[in-house]
Amino acid sequence: MAPVEDNLVPGTVYILNESNNSEGSYGREDIILRPTPSDDPDDPLRWPRWRKFYLLFLVVAYSAVLGAVTNWGGVIYVDCLIYYKTSVNLLNTGRALLILMLGLANTVFTPLSDKLGRRFVYLSSSILVVVSHLILALSKNIASYIVAHTLMGIGAAPFEAFPPITISDIFFAHERGTMLGAYVFGLAFGSFVGPICAGYMAVNQGSWRWVYWWGFILTGVLTLLMFATMEESLFIRSDDLSESGNAIVTSLNATVARKDDPEKVSKDQNDHEDSKTSDTVTGEIIPVSRFKFFAPLWKAFPGSGSELGRKIWRPLTLSAFPPVLWCGINYGTCVAWLAVLATTVSGIFASPPYLMQPNSIGLLYISPLIGSLFGAYFSGPLNDKLSLYLAHRNRGYREPEFRLWAFIPSLLLMPGGLIIYGACASRGLPWIAPVVGMGMIGFCLSVGGGVTIAYIIDCYKDIDGEVVTTIILIRNIIGCGITFGIQPWIDGMGLQNTFITAGMLSFVITLFSLFFIWKGKSIRTLTKAKYLEYHH
């Protein structure tokens, strides 16, 4: 068995019980449940599978709908230019402010959720998005367009940060990659299917404003559904039951032995003499609380106002953690390329030699949607299996860096997709050529999102909300800057050279995954003191 000090490194977790493994193989019965479920009937980790999957469905639907309504505006860019009699740069200003608010607003929403619960934030955010779409559907000038997009960015901010936090609340560490894969695909599904639907709305319903009316309807229905059926997932867990705690529990049909129970501790010491656990498994079944319809809008959790204020500013200090900074930059550039697609695809394919209508332009997003489906499976279930296999080879200990091997294909696929899209579109090659590049970008977007979020939560599970918020903030600052600058960049360098440069940037940033595979654990050791300070 690995030395005890391995557990002192943030993110290193004993996840496979190797003490009785004499044949060199492992099964589901050997997987240790991290975090350790408590004896509390309200613990979300003890919910039945259907209840967990229903909440997963809600947050994936939330991500898909908000992913759609924040991305489908690119299809009607030309219509907005004509109606508002404005410039591309002013339309891009609205979109850039939306992207910026998607990051900044989470610095308030995340600490607020720690005080009032996840449910309160989900409902508050969706109401703001409903209001923003009503303003856009009735908008008469470019000023109201920009204001509504800024409000939409504030309201939609949790759709990127909170689903991973909720998934972390209700699922165990060995399931996390798969469930995050579902979330990332839902996000990609909305981002890519949204423009397809928007194209048909604009053409078949007689007005581009129907895009925003449908956004108003969909987000309104989603808000009502969440109000009626969304449960609170936040649960305050003691340190000994945290992901890095020393319990060995492999079944939910078990109570958790305490240190003051001499009989159970004695039995545990006999069963695992060479481990440092003080917990064991018994056969008693724990009751679970019932599903709650129309739960309270909020639930007060411990924490002072000053602590809330400190958490608002914490992303500034967490960005000094090298894994957090790199994950933010890596994910930021991945999503920035999606924003570049959203702001260039309409102008490229509505112009000669393509001359496509909005509904045809929307159909182009089927390619990145298919790519994202493969990417979600690759970065989710397959990556979970790879992490468990590598943990088995590492004497049962899982290192977060095991997940980063999934970035190897993206080293070539993301640069290749960007270059193919830009070079082929600039030369007017048949539409299928740039669309292949879009599919490659879609695959890498799912991998970039799923692996990045799973990795950083694995590294710093006990402050997962704050590190995810920091990543989303860095990501959206990058996305905002690139969205502001993409048109002048293309005007100055040309479409082909712009995307070649973007491809090279993508290659260099993704290449750092190899550095973190090599030195990630040493870097996590350096951040241990600050991590423990923030946790406690």
XYZ file of C-alpha atoms in Angstrom:
536
model
C 0.000 0.000 0.000
C 1.128 3.516 -0.776
C 2.591 5.609 2.043
C 0.202 7.565 4.238
C 1.597 10.943 3.217
C 0.037 10.522 -0.247
C -3.285 11.477 1.330
C -1.818 14.828 2.405
C -1.547 16.074 -1.184
C -4.722 17.863 -2.280
C -6.493 15.711 -4.859
C -4.679 12.426 -4.193
C -7.366 9.973 -3.106
C -7.358 6.286 -2.173
C -10.228 5.178 -4.435
C -9.667 1.435 -4.988
C -9.554 -0.940 -2.026
C -6.496 -3.029 -2.900
C -6.135 -4.699 0.512
C -7.986 -7.857 -0.524
C -6.937 -7.752 -4.161
C -4.669 -10.744 -4.675
C -5.431 -11.459 -8.335
C -4.268 -8.150 -9.784
C -7.739 -7.141 -11.021
C -10.527 -4.981 -9.623
C -14.318 -4.700 -9.811
C -17.077 -2.327 -8.736
C -17.026 -3.844 -5.256
C -13.457 -2.527 -4.831
C -14.361 1.117 -5.600
C -14.331 3.281 -2.455
C -17.103 5.862 -2.269
C -15.569 9.351 -2.262
C -16.790 11.566 -0.645
C -17.973 9.240 2.117
C -21.789 9.221 2.507
C -22.971 10.228 5.967
C -25.707 8.638 8.093
C -27.939 11.697 7.519
C -31.124 10.834 5.528
C -30.869 14.256 3.794
C -27.386 13.527 2.391
C -27.720 13.775 -1.441
C -25.064 11.073 -1.816
C -27.628 8.655 -0.327
C -30.408 9.561 -2.754
C -31.651 6.695 -4.940
C -30.262 6.663 -8.473
C -33.509 7.876 -10.115
C -33.517 10.934 -7.871
C -29.911 11.795 -8.673
C -30.536 11.295 -12.382
C -33.632 13.487 -12.311
C -31.621 16.351 -10.813
C -28.912 15.637 -13.400
C -31.603 15.860 -16.108
C -32.726 19.236 -14.749
C -29.239 20.760 -14.675
C -28.395 19.334 -18.127
C -31.685 20.767 -19.486
C -30.837 24.072 -17.791
C -27.400 24.044 -19.448
C -28.807 23.068 -22.849
C -31.546 25.725 -22.880
C -29.294 28.515 -21.628
C -26.503 27.310 -23.917
C -28.939 27.647 -26.820
C -30.332 31.080 -25.974
C -26.877 32.583 -25.330
C -25.460 31.282 -28.627
C -28.185 31.288 -31.248
C -28.090 35.033 -31.836
C -25.198 34.608 -34.299
C -27.588 33.166 -36.911
C -29.544 36.434 -37.084
C -26.549 38.780 -36.974
C -27.248 40.022 -40.517
C -30.931 40.656 -39.694
C -29.930 42.636 -36.592
C -27.400 44.664 -38.575
C -30.112 45.675 -41.016
C -32.812 46.401 -38.411
C -30.651 48.364 -35.966
C -28.670 50.048 -38.771
C -25.483 49.439 -36.808
C -22.033 47.853 -37.211
C -20.682 44.368 -36.537
C -18.450 45.815 -33.813
C -21.462 47.156 -31.861
C -23.267 43.819 -32.131
C -20.050 42.154 -30.964
C -20.022 44.563 -28.005
C -23.338 43.117 -26.827
C -22.065 39.570 -27.217
C -18.727 40.360 -25.554
C -20.461 41.901 -22.534
C -22.686 38.818 -22.321
C -19.590 36.590 -22.229
C -17.886 38.815 -19.648
C -20.945 38.773 -17.352
C -21.137 34.976 -17.668
C -17.878 34.927 -15.709
C -18.120 37.955 -13.417
C -21.607 37.255 -12.056
C -20.514 33.878 -10.693
C -18.188 35.606 -8.231
C -21.408 36.678 -6.451
C -23.638 33.707 -7.280
C -21.207 31.074 -5.945
C -20.766 32.445 -2.391
C -24.493 33.259 -2.395
C -25.259 29.597 -3.128
C -23.067 28.561 -0.178
C -25.283 30.722 2.040
C -28.767 30.313 0.500
C -28.394 27.085 -1.470
C -28.063 26.015 -5.103
C -31.826 26.071 -5.762
C -32.054 29.803 -4.983
C -29.340 30.612 -7.527
C -30.795 28.419 -10.284
C -34.224 30.056 -9.951
C -32.880 33.618 -9.643
C -30.700 33.207 -12.718
C -33.425 31.737 -14.916
C -35.826 34.589 -14.026
C -33.226 37.152 -15.158
C -32.807 35.304 -18.476
C -36.593 35.326 -19.004
C -36.654 39.106 -18.485
C -33.699 39.673 -20.852
C -35.471 37.781 -23.644
C -38.613 39.822 -23.200
C -36.510 42.991 -23.626
C -34.834 41.580 -26.762
C -38.150 40.496 -28.292
C -39.440 44.091 -27.918
C -36.123 45.895 -28.554
C -36.185 48.973 -30.810
C -32.543 50.130 -30.777
C -28.975 48.903 -30.369
C -28.730 50.296 -26.809
C -31.528 48.026 -25.547
C -29.908 45.137 -27.455
C -26.629 45.663 -25.570
C -28.356 46.153 -22.185
C -30.440 42.987 -22.646
C -27.373 40.942 -23.567
C -25.568 42.229 -20.473
C -28.559 41.238 -18.309
C -28.685 37.849 -20.051
C -25.015 37.321 -19.216
C -25.651 38.040 -15.531
C -28.659 35.740 -15.423
C -27.169 32.909 -17.443
C -23.835 32.902 -15.580
C -24.605 29.842 -13.391
C -25.371 27.625 -16.400
C -21.660 27.033 -16.891
C -20.414 26.961 -13.287
C -23.230 25.438 -11.253
C -24.064 22.150 -13.012
C -20.523 20.804 -12.312
C -20.886 21.888 -8.672
C -24.290 20.187 -8.412
C -22.897 17.021 -10.018
C -20.080 17.105 -7.470
C -22.695 17.438 -4.697
C -24.659 14.285 -5.603
C -22.273 11.881 -7.373
C -19.146 10.077 -6.205
C -15.625 10.714 -7.472
C -15.501 7.602 -9.665
C -18.721 8.711 -11.441
C -17.811 12.356 -11.831
C -16.261 12.255 -15.299
C -19.242 10.417 -16.800
C -21.776 12.821 -15.310
C -19.719 15.846 -16.305
C -19.618 14.356 -19.803
C -23.436 14.426 -19.811
C -23.381 18.063 -18.703
C -20.799 19.057 -21.320
C -22.800 17.344 -24.054
C -25.958 19.122 -22.860
C -24.073 22.403 -23.013
C -22.785 21.606 -26.501
C -26.216 20.335 -27.593
C -27.787 23.666 -26.704
C -24.926 25.664 -28.200
C -25.082 23.823 -31.541
C -28.760 22.837 -31.885
C -29.846 26.305 -30.763
C -28.546 27.971 -33.943
C -30.167 25.247 -36.081
C -33.540 25.965 -34.476
C -32.975 29.723 -34.596
C -32.416 29.595 -38.347
C -35.775 27.924 -38.927
C -37.511 30.242 -36.473
C -36.241 33.308 -38.316
C -37.174 31.989 -41.776
C -40.383 30.015 -41.190
C -42.056 32.243 -38.594
C -41.662 35.429 -40.560
C -39.440 37.432 -38.222
C -36.065 37.136 -36.569
C -37.733 38.337 -33.337
C -39.279 34.896 -32.921
C -35.809 33.695 -31.917
C -36.106 35.807 -28.779
C -39.790 35.022 -28.210
C -38.931 31.312 -28.223
C -36.104 32.045 -25.801
C -38.660 33.743 -23.529
C -41.018 30.725 -23.753
C -38.361 28.042 -23.213
C -36.686 29.739 -20.266
C -40.107 30.463 -18.725
C -41.128 26.800 -18.900
C -37.743 25.748 -17.508
C -38.129 28.167 -14.581
C -41.546 26.739 -13.685
C -40.225 23.159 -13.890
C -37.298 23.945 -11.605
C -39.526 25.821 -9.178
C -41.772 22.748 -8.850
C -39.253 19.892 -8.825
C -35.657 21.021 -8.209
C -34.287 19.868 -4.842
C -31.465 21.404 -2.824
C -28.175 19.542 -3.355
C -25.857 21.451 -1.017
C -24.939 19.404 2.059
C -22.419 20.367 4.749
C -20.084 17.395 5.183
C -17.661 16.922 8.084
C -13.936 16.749 7.324
C -13.670 13.036 8.066
C -16.311 12.350 5.389
C -14.786 14.609 2.746
C -13.224 13.262 -0.431
C -9.810 13.240 1.180
C -11.098 11.704 4.423
C -9.853 8.348 5.691
C -13.044 6.259 5.477
C -13.256 3.073 3.412
C -16.886 2.585 2.397
C -17.826 0.587 -0.701
C -21.634 0.340 -0.310
C -24.473 2.762 0.343
C -26.222 0.059 2.374
C -23.935 0.867 5.256
C -23.514 3.097 8.237
C -20.239 4.883 8.840
C -18.373 3.778 11.941
C -17.136 6.569 14.192
C -13.874 6.853 16.053
C -15.701 6.600 19.361
C -17.094 3.128 18.476
C -14.356 0.791 19.782
C -15.949 -2.397 18.471
C -16.217 -1.178 14.888
C -12.786 0.444 14.938
C -11.277 -2.793 16.240
C -12.931 -4.774 13.463
C -11.706 -2.264 10.901
C -8.140 -2.448 12.175
C -8.203 -6.222 11.847
C -9.518 -6.020 8.279
C -7.150 -3.270 7.126
C -4.095 -3.442 9.327
C -1.873 -1.631 6.872
C -4.319 1.229 6.212
C -4.987 4.322 8.305
C -8.782 4.213 8.202
C -10.933 4.432 11.299
C -14.154 3.573 9.495
C -15.782 0.405 8.246
C -18.944 -0.951 6.665
C -21.868 -2.611 8.410
C -25.065 -4.096 6.991
C -27.637 -1.628 8.347
C -29.709 0.188 5.683
C -30.004 3.942 6.204
C -33.397 5.638 5.579
C -33.435 8.382 2.939
C -35.577 11.512 2.936
C -38.414 11.716 0.411
C -38.468 13.639 -2.855
C -39.712 17.200 -2.264
C -42.056 19.084 -4.603
C -42.090 22.890 -4.333
C -39.146 22.998 -1.945
C -38.448 26.337 -0.190
C -36.917 28.985 -2.447
C -33.841 29.100 -0.243
C -32.301 27.380 2.737
C -29.983 29.195 5.133
C -26.576 27.565 5.589
C -23.862 28.509 8.129
C -21.592 31.409 7.255
C -21.160 35.069 8.164
C -21.477 38.113 5.946
C -17.731 38.769 6.152
C -17.033 35.224 4.975
C -19.385 35.813 2.042
C -17.433 38.953 1.153
C -14.104 37.125 1.277
C -15.409 34.440 -1.071
C -16.431 37.058 -3.634
C -12.793 38.146 -3.945
C -11.303 34.666 -3.634
C -11.076 33.994 -7.415
C -8.352 36.661 -7.537
C -6.166 34.581 -5.197
C -7.186 31.165 -6.518
C -6.061 32.225 -9.984
C -2.519 32.082 -8.558
C -2.863 28.283 -8.276
C -1.118 27.047 -11.466
C -3.659 24.246 -12.181
C -6.544 26.721 -11.824
C -4.888 29.329 -14.034
C -4.014 26.821 -16.777
C -7.470 25.216 -16.690
C -9.073 28.640 -17.021
C -6.870 29.589 -19.977
C -7.278 26.191 -21.647
C -11.065 26.070 -21.258
C -11.255 29.773 -22.077
C -9.584 29.387 -25.426
C -11.698 26.305 -26.248
C -14.917 28.249 -25.717
C -13.457 31.357 -27.338
C -13.108 29.409 -30.577
C -16.800 28.498 -30.286
C -17.574 32.212 -29.869
C -15.464 32.918 -32.950
C -17.505 30.373 -34.898
C -20.755 31.945 -33.684
C -19.654 35.441 -34.759
C -18.109 34.473 -38.136
C -20.231 31.627 -39.493
C -23.161 33.852 -40.505
C -20.982 36.393 -42.307
C -18.988 33.684 -44.092
C -21.825 31.460 -45.278
C -24.350 34.227 -46.037
C -21.831 35.777 -48.451
C -20.579 34.563 -51.868
C -19.786 31.871 -52.853
C -22.088 30.165 -50.318
C -25.115 32.562 -50.148
C -26.927 30.449 -47.529
C -30.196 31.367 -45.803
C -30.321 31.477 -41.964
C -31.957 28.027 -41.758
C -29.177 26.498 -43.889
C -26.521 28.258 -41.807
C -28.097 26.775 -38.679
C -27.815 23.259 -40.115
C -24.028 23.666 -40.298
C -23.962 23.266 -36.506
C -24.892 19.583 -36.848
C -21.202 18.930 -37.503
C -19.838 20.285 -34.181
C -22.823 18.680 -32.420
C -21.753 15.230 -33.662
C -18.164 16.012 -32.723
C -19.212 17.078 -29.224
C -21.164 13.820 -28.737
C -18.020 11.783 -29.396
C -16.006 14.197 -27.245
C -18.425 13.868 -24.312
C -18.188 10.058 -24.398
C -14.401 10.164 -24.739
C -13.897 12.669 -21.890
C -16.620 11.162 -19.678
C -17.164 7.377 -19.367
C -13.925 6.411 -21.131
C -11.879 8.844 -19.055
C -13.454 7.548 -15.814
C -12.430 4.017 -16.781
C -8.910 5.185 -17.623
C -8.605 6.956 -14.239
C -9.683 3.816 -12.366
C -7.275 1.670 -14.383
C -4.375 4.023 -13.647
C -5.420 4.168 -9.966
C -5.283 0.356 -9.876
C -1.745 0.483 -11.253
C -0.939 3.152 -8.642
C -1.802 0.894 -5.660
C -5.367 2.218 -5.436
C -4.502 5.918 -5.353
C -6.108 8.228 -7.918
C -4.208 11.297 -9.047
C -6.214 14.070 -10.797
C -3.579 14.166 -13.542
C -4.743 10.738 -14.730
C -7.572 12.579 -16.489
C -5.222 14.795 -18.506
C -4.160 12.003 -20.867
C -7.462 12.663 -22.661
C -5.999 15.940 -23.963
C -3.494 14.163 -26.202
C -5.858 13.897 -29.238
C -6.806 17.570 -28.822
C -3.178 18.561 -29.365
C -3.735 17.924 -33.067
C -7.509 17.978 -33.528
C -8.233 21.492 -32.214
C -5.447 23.239 -34.208
C -6.350 21.121 -37.223
C -10.044 21.990 -36.969
C -9.376 25.731 -36.642
C -6.983 25.798 -39.585
C -9.270 23.696 -41.801
C -12.273 25.915 -40.999
C -10.472 29.228 -41.581
C -8.339 28.249 -44.576
C -11.117 26.455 -46.461
C -13.710 29.183 -45.828
C -11.317 31.945 -46.884
C -10.647 30.178 -50.184
C -14.326 29.508 -50.871
C -13.885 25.743 -50.966
C -17.026 23.534 -50.922
C -19.008 24.000 -47.712
C -18.244 20.473 -46.503
C -14.551 21.346 -46.016
C -14.939 24.063 -43.320
C -17.791 22.043 -41.769
C -15.369 19.145 -41.151
C -13.201 21.617 -39.236
C -16.244 22.656 -37.196
C -16.791 19.006 -36.228
C -13.213 18.699 -34.980
C -13.653 21.870 -32.931
C -16.870 20.445 -31.441
C -15.056 17.271 -30.320
C -12.281 19.239 -28.645
C -14.730 21.637 -26.998
C -16.372 18.714 -25.154
C -12.998 17.281 -24.178
C -11.718 20.688 -23.064
C -14.775 21.385 -20.925
C -15.298 17.918 -19.437
C -11.687 17.079 -18.633
C -10.795 20.557 -17.361
C -13.709 20.747 -14.914
C -13.299 17.135 -13.729
C -9.561 17.679 -13.229
C -9.863 20.853 -11.181
C -12.671 19.436 -8.998
C -10.526 16.339 -8.388
C -7.636 18.617 -7.384
C -9.559 20.857 -4.968
C -12.856 19.116 -4.175
C -13.507 20.886 -0.855
C -13.547 24.310 -2.535
C -14.989 23.098 -5.841
C -17.464 25.969 -6.208
C -14.759 28.592 -5.896
C -12.243 26.941 -8.235
C -14.900 26.298 -10.898
C -16.015 29.928 -10.585
C -12.408 31.071 -11.023
C -12.007 28.929 -14.145
C -15.245 30.251 -15.647
C -14.185 33.824 -14.833
C -10.782 33.410 -16.541
C -12.451 31.580 -19.416
C -14.996 34.308 -20.033
C -12.496 37.166 -19.743
C -10.578 35.451 -22.544
C -13.791 34.859 -24.494
C -14.826 38.480 -24.052
C -11.459 39.762 -25.284
C -11.428 37.484 -28.316
C -15.039 38.335 -29.202
C -14.248 42.055 -28.987
C -11.132 41.611 -31.071
C -12.071 38.933 -33.613
C -13.390 41.296 -36.319
C -10.376 43.681 -36.213
C -8.140 40.584 -36.049
C -9.726 39.147 -39.205
C -9.671 42.576 -40.902
C -5.954 42.927 -40.145
C -4.691 39.390 -40.868
C -7.352 37.909 -43.095
C -9.566 34.929 -42.328
C -7.006 32.241 -43.151
C -4.074 33.694 -41.195
C -6.307 34.483 -38.206
C -7.365 30.872 -37.840
C -3.854 29.549 -38.450
C -2.669 31.775 -35.581
C -5.561 30.572 -33.422
C -4.597 26.962 -34.200
C -1.010 27.552 -33.094
C -2.180 29.208 -29.854
C -4.434 26.234 -29.183
C -1.544 23.796 -29.706
C 0.768 25.633 -27.287
C -1.871 25.939 -24.544
C -2.972 22.297 -24.807
C 0.673 21.193 -24.770
C 0.846 22.293 -21.130
C -1.295 19.254 -20.263
C 1.881 17.176 -20.634
C 3.655 19.448 -18.148
C 0.874 18.955 -15.586
C 0.886 15.193 -16.143
C 4.596 15.324 -15.286
C 4.668 17.899 -12.462
C 1.031 18.330 -11.429
C 1.329 16.512 -8.105
C 4.368 18.548 -7.078
C 2.499 21.753 -7.906
C -0.537 20.618 -5.888
C 1.775 20.009 -2.933
C 2.923 23.649 -3.125
C -0.693 24.861 -2.972
C -1.597 22.656 0.018
C -1.280 25.337 2.723
C -3.505 27.854 0.924
C -6.004 25.134 0.011
C -6.380 24.052 3.634
C -6.673 27.695 4.709
C -9.533 28.318 2.263
C -11.241 25.043 3.157
C -11.232 25.747 6.894
